[in-house]
Amino acid sequence: SPASAQGPGYDKRYCGTGKQKDYRGTISTTVGGRECQRWDTNSPHSHSRTAANYPNSDLVENYCRNPDNEPSAWCYTSDPAKRWERCDVPSCPYIS
């Protein structure tokens, strides 16, 4: 497994800590069941959350991420009527 996905006692591919800015898994549906929009497209929603603008946020494919310090991981949705929505990413156990 890639070292970048490993943390002290947890694997960032399966859960996120705190605001989940460190989540690096493949969940790509929102809490409302909507499919996430790809980060590298502006359809159906135009945005500036790109890999170039947020190089440390791993904005790949259409995976849920938190590049901008929202309360938890989220994504733009593929539903033209719903711009963005949070994702049901598991929280890692507290590590002391």
Short mmCIF file of N, CA and C in Angstrom, two decimals:
data_model
loop_
_atom_site.label_atom_id
_atom_site.label_comp_id
_atom_site.label_asym_id
_atom_site.label_seq_id
_atom_site.Cartn_x
_atom_site.Cartn_y
_atom_site.Cartn_z
N SER A 1 0.84 -1.20 0.00
CA SER A 1 0.00 0.00 0.00
C SER A 1 0.88 1.25 0.00
N PRO A 2 0.43 2.30 -0.67
CA PRO A 2 1.26 3.51 -0.76
C PRO A 2 1.45 4.18 0.59
N ALA A 3 2.65 4.62 0.84
CA ALA A 3 2.97 5.24 2.13
C ALA A 3 2.12 6.48 2.38
N SER A 4 1.78 7.20 1.32
CA SER A 4 1.02 8.44 1.47
C SER A 4 -0.38 8.18 2.02
N ALA A 5 -0.86 6.95 1.89
CA ALA A 5 -2.21 6.63 2.38
C ALA A 5 -2.18 6.12 3.82
N GLN A 6 -1.01 5.95 4.36
CA GLN A 6 -0.90 5.39 5.71
C GLN A 6 -0.81 6.49 6.75
N GLY A 7 -1.43 6.27 7.88
CA GLY A 7 -1.32 7.20 9.01
C GLY A 7 -1.06 6.41 10.27
N PRO A 8 -0.89 7.09 11.39
CA PRO A 8 -0.65 6.38 12.66
C PRO A 8 -1.89 5.63 13.12
N GLY A 9 -1.96 4.34 12.81
CA GLY A 9 -3.05 3.54 13.30
C GLY A 9 -4.31 3.55 12.45
N TYR A 10 -4.28 4.23 11.31
CA TYR A 10 -5.44 4.22 10.42
C TYR A 10 -4.98 4.33 8.97
N ASP A 11 -5.86 3.99 8.07
CA ASP A 11 -5.56 4.02 6.65
C ASP A 11 -6.48 5.04 5.99
N LYS A 12 -5.91 6.09 5.44
CA LYS A 12 -6.69 7.20 4.87
C LYS A 12 -7.54 6.79 3.66
N ARG A 13 -7.33 5.57 3.17
CA ARG A 13 -8.16 5.10 2.05
C ARG A 13 -9.54 4.64 2.53
N TYR A 14 -9.69 4.47 3.85
CA TYR A 14 -10.94 3.93 4.38
C TYR A 14 -11.67 4.87 5.32
N CYS A 15 -10.99 5.90 5.80
CA CYS A 15 -11.63 6.82 6.74
C CYS A 15 -10.88 8.14 6.75
N GLY A 16 -11.49 9.15 7.36
CA GLY A 16 -10.86 10.47 7.47
C GLY A 16 -10.88 10.93 8.91
N THR A 17 -9.88 11.71 9.29
CA THR A 17 -9.84 12.24 10.65
C THR A 17 -10.32 13.68 10.66
N GLY A 18 -10.87 14.12 11.78
CA GLY A 18 -11.31 15.50 11.93
C GLY A 18 -12.29 15.90 10.85
N LYS A 19 -11.91 16.90 10.06
CA LYS A 19 -12.76 17.37 8.96
C LYS A 19 -12.59 16.53 7.69
N GLN A 20 -11.86 15.44 7.80
CA GLN A 20 -11.68 14.48 6.70
C GLN A 20 -10.89 15.07 5.52
N LYS A 21 -10.09 16.09 5.78
CA LYS A 21 -9.23 16.64 4.72
C LYS A 21 -8.20 15.60 4.27
N ASP A 22 -7.94 14.60 5.12
CA ASP A 22 -6.94 13.58 4.80
C ASP A 22 -7.53 12.33 4.15
N TYR A 23 -8.84 12.31 3.92
CA TYR A 23 -9.46 11.13 3.31
C TYR A 23 -8.97 10.95 1.88
N ARG A 24 -8.55 9.71 1.53
CA ARG A 24 -8.03 9.43 0.19
C ARG A 24 -8.66 8.18 -0.42
N GLY A 25 -9.89 7.89 -0.01
CA GLY A 25 -10.57 6.71 -0.51
C GLY A 25 -11.36 6.96 -1.78
N THR A 26 -12.22 6.01 -2.13
CA THR A 26 -12.91 6.04 -3.42
C THR A 26 -14.43 6.20 -3.31
N ILE A 27 -14.94 6.63 -2.16
CA ILE A 27 -16.37 6.91 -2.05
C ILE A 27 -16.69 8.04 -3.02
N SER A 28 -17.74 7.85 -3.85
CA SER A 28 -18.06 8.86 -4.86
C SER A 28 -19.56 9.10 -4.98
N THR A 29 -20.28 8.82 -3.89
CA THR A 29 -21.70 9.15 -3.82
C THR A 29 -21.94 9.96 -2.55
N THR A 30 -22.95 10.82 -2.61
CA THR A 30 -23.24 11.71 -1.49
C THR A 30 -24.21 11.07 -0.52
N VAL A 31 -24.44 11.74 0.60
CA VAL A 31 -25.39 11.23 1.59
C VAL A 31 -26.79 11.13 0.99
N GLY A 32 -27.07 11.92 -0.03
CA GLY A 32 -28.37 11.87 -0.69
C GLY A 32 -28.44 10.86 -1.83
N GLY A 33 -27.35 10.10 -2.02
CA GLY A 33 -27.33 9.07 -3.06
C GLY A 33 -26.97 9.58 -4.45
N ARG A 34 -26.50 10.83 -4.53
CA ARG A 34 -26.13 11.38 -5.83
C ARG A 34 -24.70 11.00 -6.20
N GLU A 35 -24.47 10.77 -7.48
CA GLU A 35 -23.11 10.50 -7.96
C GLU A 35 -22.33 11.80 -7.98
N CYS A 36 -21.08 11.74 -7.57
CA CYS A 36 -20.24 12.93 -7.57
C CYS A 36 -19.79 13.30 -8.98
N GLN A 37 -19.65 14.59 -9.20
CA GLN A 37 -19.08 15.10 -10.45
C GLN A 37 -17.57 14.97 -10.39
N ARG A 38 -16.94 14.71 -11.51
CA ARG A 38 -15.48 14.66 -11.55
C ARG A 38 -14.91 16.04 -11.21
N TRP A 39 -13.80 16.04 -10.48
CA TRP A 39 -13.16 17.31 -10.10
C TRP A 39 -12.57 18.02 -11.31
N ASP A 40 -12.23 17.28 -12.36
CA ASP A 40 -11.58 17.90 -13.52
C ASP A 40 -12.56 18.33 -14.61
N THR A 41 -13.86 18.37 -14.27
CA THR A 41 -14.85 18.87 -15.23
C THR A 41 -15.65 20.01 -14.59
N ASN A 42 -16.25 20.80 -15.43
CA ASN A 42 -17.10 21.90 -14.98
C ASN A 42 -18.54 21.68 -15.40
N SER A 43 -18.92 20.42 -15.52
CA SER A 43 -20.28 20.09 -15.91
C SER A 43 -20.81 18.98 -15.01
N PRO A 44 -21.98 19.16 -14.43
CA PRO A 44 -22.90 20.27 -14.66
C PRO A 44 -22.59 21.53 -13.85
N HIS A 45 -21.63 21.47 -12.93
CA HIS A 45 -21.35 22.63 -12.08
C HIS A 45 -19.96 23.19 -12.33
N SER A 46 -19.90 24.48 -12.65
CA SER A 46 -18.63 25.17 -12.82
C SER A 46 -18.04 25.46 -11.44
N HIS A 47 -16.71 25.29 -11.31
CA HIS A 47 -16.08 25.48 -10.00
C HIS A 47 -14.58 25.72 -10.13
N SER A 48 -13.95 26.10 -9.02
CA SER A 48 -12.50 26.34 -9.02
C SER A 48 -11.76 25.35 -8.14
N ARG A 49 -12.45 24.31 -7.65
CA ARG A 49 -11.79 23.29 -6.81
C ARG A 49 -11.13 22.29 -7.75
N THR A 50 -9.94 22.63 -8.23
CA THR A 50 -9.22 21.77 -9.17
C THR A 50 -7.92 21.29 -8.56
N ALA A 51 -7.35 20.27 -9.15
CA ALA A 51 -6.07 19.74 -8.66
C ALA A 51 -4.99 20.81 -8.74
N ALA A 52 -5.05 21.67 -9.75
CA ALA A 52 -4.06 22.74 -9.88
C ALA A 52 -4.18 23.76 -8.74
N ASN A 53 -5.42 24.07 -8.35
CA ASN A 53 -5.64 25.06 -7.30
C ASN A 53 -5.49 24.48 -5.89
N TYR A 54 -5.69 23.17 -5.77
CA TYR A 54 -5.60 22.48 -4.46
C TYR A 54 -4.70 21.26 -4.61
N PRO A 55 -3.40 21.49 -4.85
CA PRO A 55 -2.50 20.38 -5.19
C PRO A 55 -2.31 19.32 -4.10
N ASN A 56 -2.63 19.65 -2.86
CA ASN A 56 -2.43 18.69 -1.77
C ASN A 56 -3.70 17.97 -1.36
N SER A 57 -4.77 18.15 -2.15
CA SER A 57 -6.06 17.60 -1.74
C SER A 57 -6.46 16.34 -2.49
N ASP A 58 -5.61 15.85 -3.40
CA ASP A 58 -5.88 14.60 -4.13
C ASP A 58 -7.24 14.63 -4.83
N LEU A 59 -7.50 15.69 -5.58
CA LEU A 59 -8.77 15.83 -6.29
C LEU A 59 -8.73 15.01 -7.57
N VAL A 60 -8.99 13.71 -7.43
CA VAL A 60 -8.93 12.78 -8.57
C VAL A 60 -10.29 12.14 -8.80
N GLU A 61 -10.51 11.75 -10.06
CA GLU A 61 -11.76 11.10 -10.45
C GLU A 61 -12.95 11.92 -9.94
N ASN A 62 -13.89 11.27 -9.28
CA ASN A 62 -15.04 11.97 -8.69
C ASN A 62 -15.16 11.58 -7.21
N TYR A 63 -14.01 11.37 -6.56
CA TYR A 63 -14.00 10.90 -5.19
C TYR A 63 -14.26 12.03 -4.20
N CYS A 64 -14.98 11.72 -3.13
CA CYS A 64 -15.28 12.69 -2.09
C CYS A 64 -13.98 13.19 -1.44
N ARG A 65 -13.87 14.50 -1.30
CA ARG A 65 -12.69 15.11 -0.69
C ARG A 65 -13.13 16.36 0.08
N ASN A 66 -12.18 16.95 0.81
CA ASN A 66 -12.44 18.22 1.50
C ASN A 66 -11.26 19.16 1.27
N PRO A 67 -11.20 19.79 0.09
CA PRO A 67 -10.06 20.66 -0.21
C PRO A 67 -10.11 22.02 0.50
N ASP A 68 -11.30 22.43 0.96
CA ASP A 68 -11.47 23.82 1.39
C ASP A 68 -11.98 23.97 2.83
N ASN A 69 -11.69 22.98 3.66
CA ASN A 69 -11.95 23.08 5.11
C ASN A 69 -13.43 23.13 5.47
N GLU A 70 -14.26 22.44 4.71
CA GLU A 70 -15.66 22.27 5.08
C GLU A 70 -15.71 21.34 6.31
N PRO A 71 -16.87 21.17 6.94
CA PRO A 71 -16.94 20.30 8.12
C PRO A 71 -16.60 18.83 7.86
N SER A 72 -16.79 18.36 6.61
CA SER A 72 -16.46 16.96 6.29
C SER A 72 -16.26 16.83 4.78
N ALA A 73 -15.88 15.63 4.34
CA ALA A 73 -15.66 15.38 2.92
C ALA A 73 -16.96 15.59 2.14
N TRP A 74 -16.84 16.06 0.91
CA TRP A 74 -17.99 16.41 0.08
C TRP A 74 -17.60 16.30 -1.38
N CYS A 75 -18.56 16.58 -2.26
CA CYS A 75 -18.26 16.68 -3.69
C CYS A 75 -19.34 17.49 -4.38
N TYR A 76 -19.01 17.98 -5.56
CA TYR A 76 -20.03 18.54 -6.44
C TYR A 76 -20.80 17.34 -6.98
N THR A 77 -22.11 17.50 -7.17
CA THR A 77 -22.89 16.34 -7.62
C THR A 77 -23.13 16.38 -9.12
N SER A 78 -23.46 15.24 -9.68
CA SER A 78 -23.78 15.15 -11.11
C SER A 78 -25.22 15.56 -11.38
N ASP A 79 -25.93 15.95 -10.33
CA ASP A 79 -27.31 16.41 -10.45
C ASP A 79 -27.31 17.92 -10.67
N PRO A 80 -27.78 18.39 -11.84
CA PRO A 80 -27.77 19.83 -12.11
C PRO A 80 -28.54 20.66 -11.08
N ALA A 81 -29.47 20.03 -10.37
CA ALA A 81 -30.28 20.76 -9.39
C ALA A 81 -29.63 20.83 -8.00
N LYS A 82 -28.54 20.10 -7.78
CA LYS A 82 -27.89 20.08 -6.47
C LYS A 82 -26.40 20.31 -6.67
N ARG A 83 -25.90 21.51 -6.34
CA ARG A 83 -24.51 21.86 -6.62
C ARG A 83 -23.51 20.96 -5.90
N TRP A 84 -23.65 20.84 -4.59
CA TRP A 84 -22.72 20.00 -3.83
C TRP A 84 -23.43 19.37 -2.64
N GLU A 85 -22.81 18.34 -2.11
CA GLU A 85 -23.40 17.64 -0.96
C GLU A 85 -22.29 16.90 -0.23
N ARG A 86 -22.47 16.75 1.06
CA ARG A 86 -21.45 16.02 1.82
C ARG A 86 -21.55 14.53 1.55
N CYS A 87 -20.48 13.85 1.88
CA CYS A 87 -20.40 12.41 1.65
C CYS A 87 -20.38 11.67 2.99
N ASP A 88 -20.81 10.44 2.98
CA ASP A 88 -20.84 9.63 4.19
C ASP A 88 -19.52 8.88 4.32
N VAL A 89 -18.46 9.63 4.58
CA VAL A 89 -17.13 9.04 4.76
C VAL A 89 -16.96 8.67 6.22
N PRO A 90 -16.56 7.44 6.51
CA PRO A 90 -16.37 7.05 7.91
C PRO A 90 -15.29 7.88 8.59
N SER A 91 -15.49 8.15 9.86
CA SER A 91 -14.46 8.84 10.65
C SER A 91 -13.52 7.81 11.25
N CYS A 92 -12.24 8.11 11.18
CA CYS A 92 -11.26 7.21 11.79
C CYS A 92 -11.40 7.28 13.31
N PRO A 93 -11.09 6.18 13.99
CA PRO A 93 -11.08 6.23 15.45
C PRO A 93 -10.10 7.28 15.95
N TYR A 94 -10.42 7.85 17.08
CA TYR A 94 -9.52 8.86 17.66
C TYR A 94 -8.17 8.23 17.99
N ILE A 95 -7.12 8.88 17.57
CA ILE A 95 -5.76 8.41 17.85
C ILE A 95 -5.10 9.39 18.81
N SER A 96 -4.67 8.92 19.97
CA SER A 96 -4.07 9.83 20.94
C SER A 96 -2.58 10.01 20.65
#
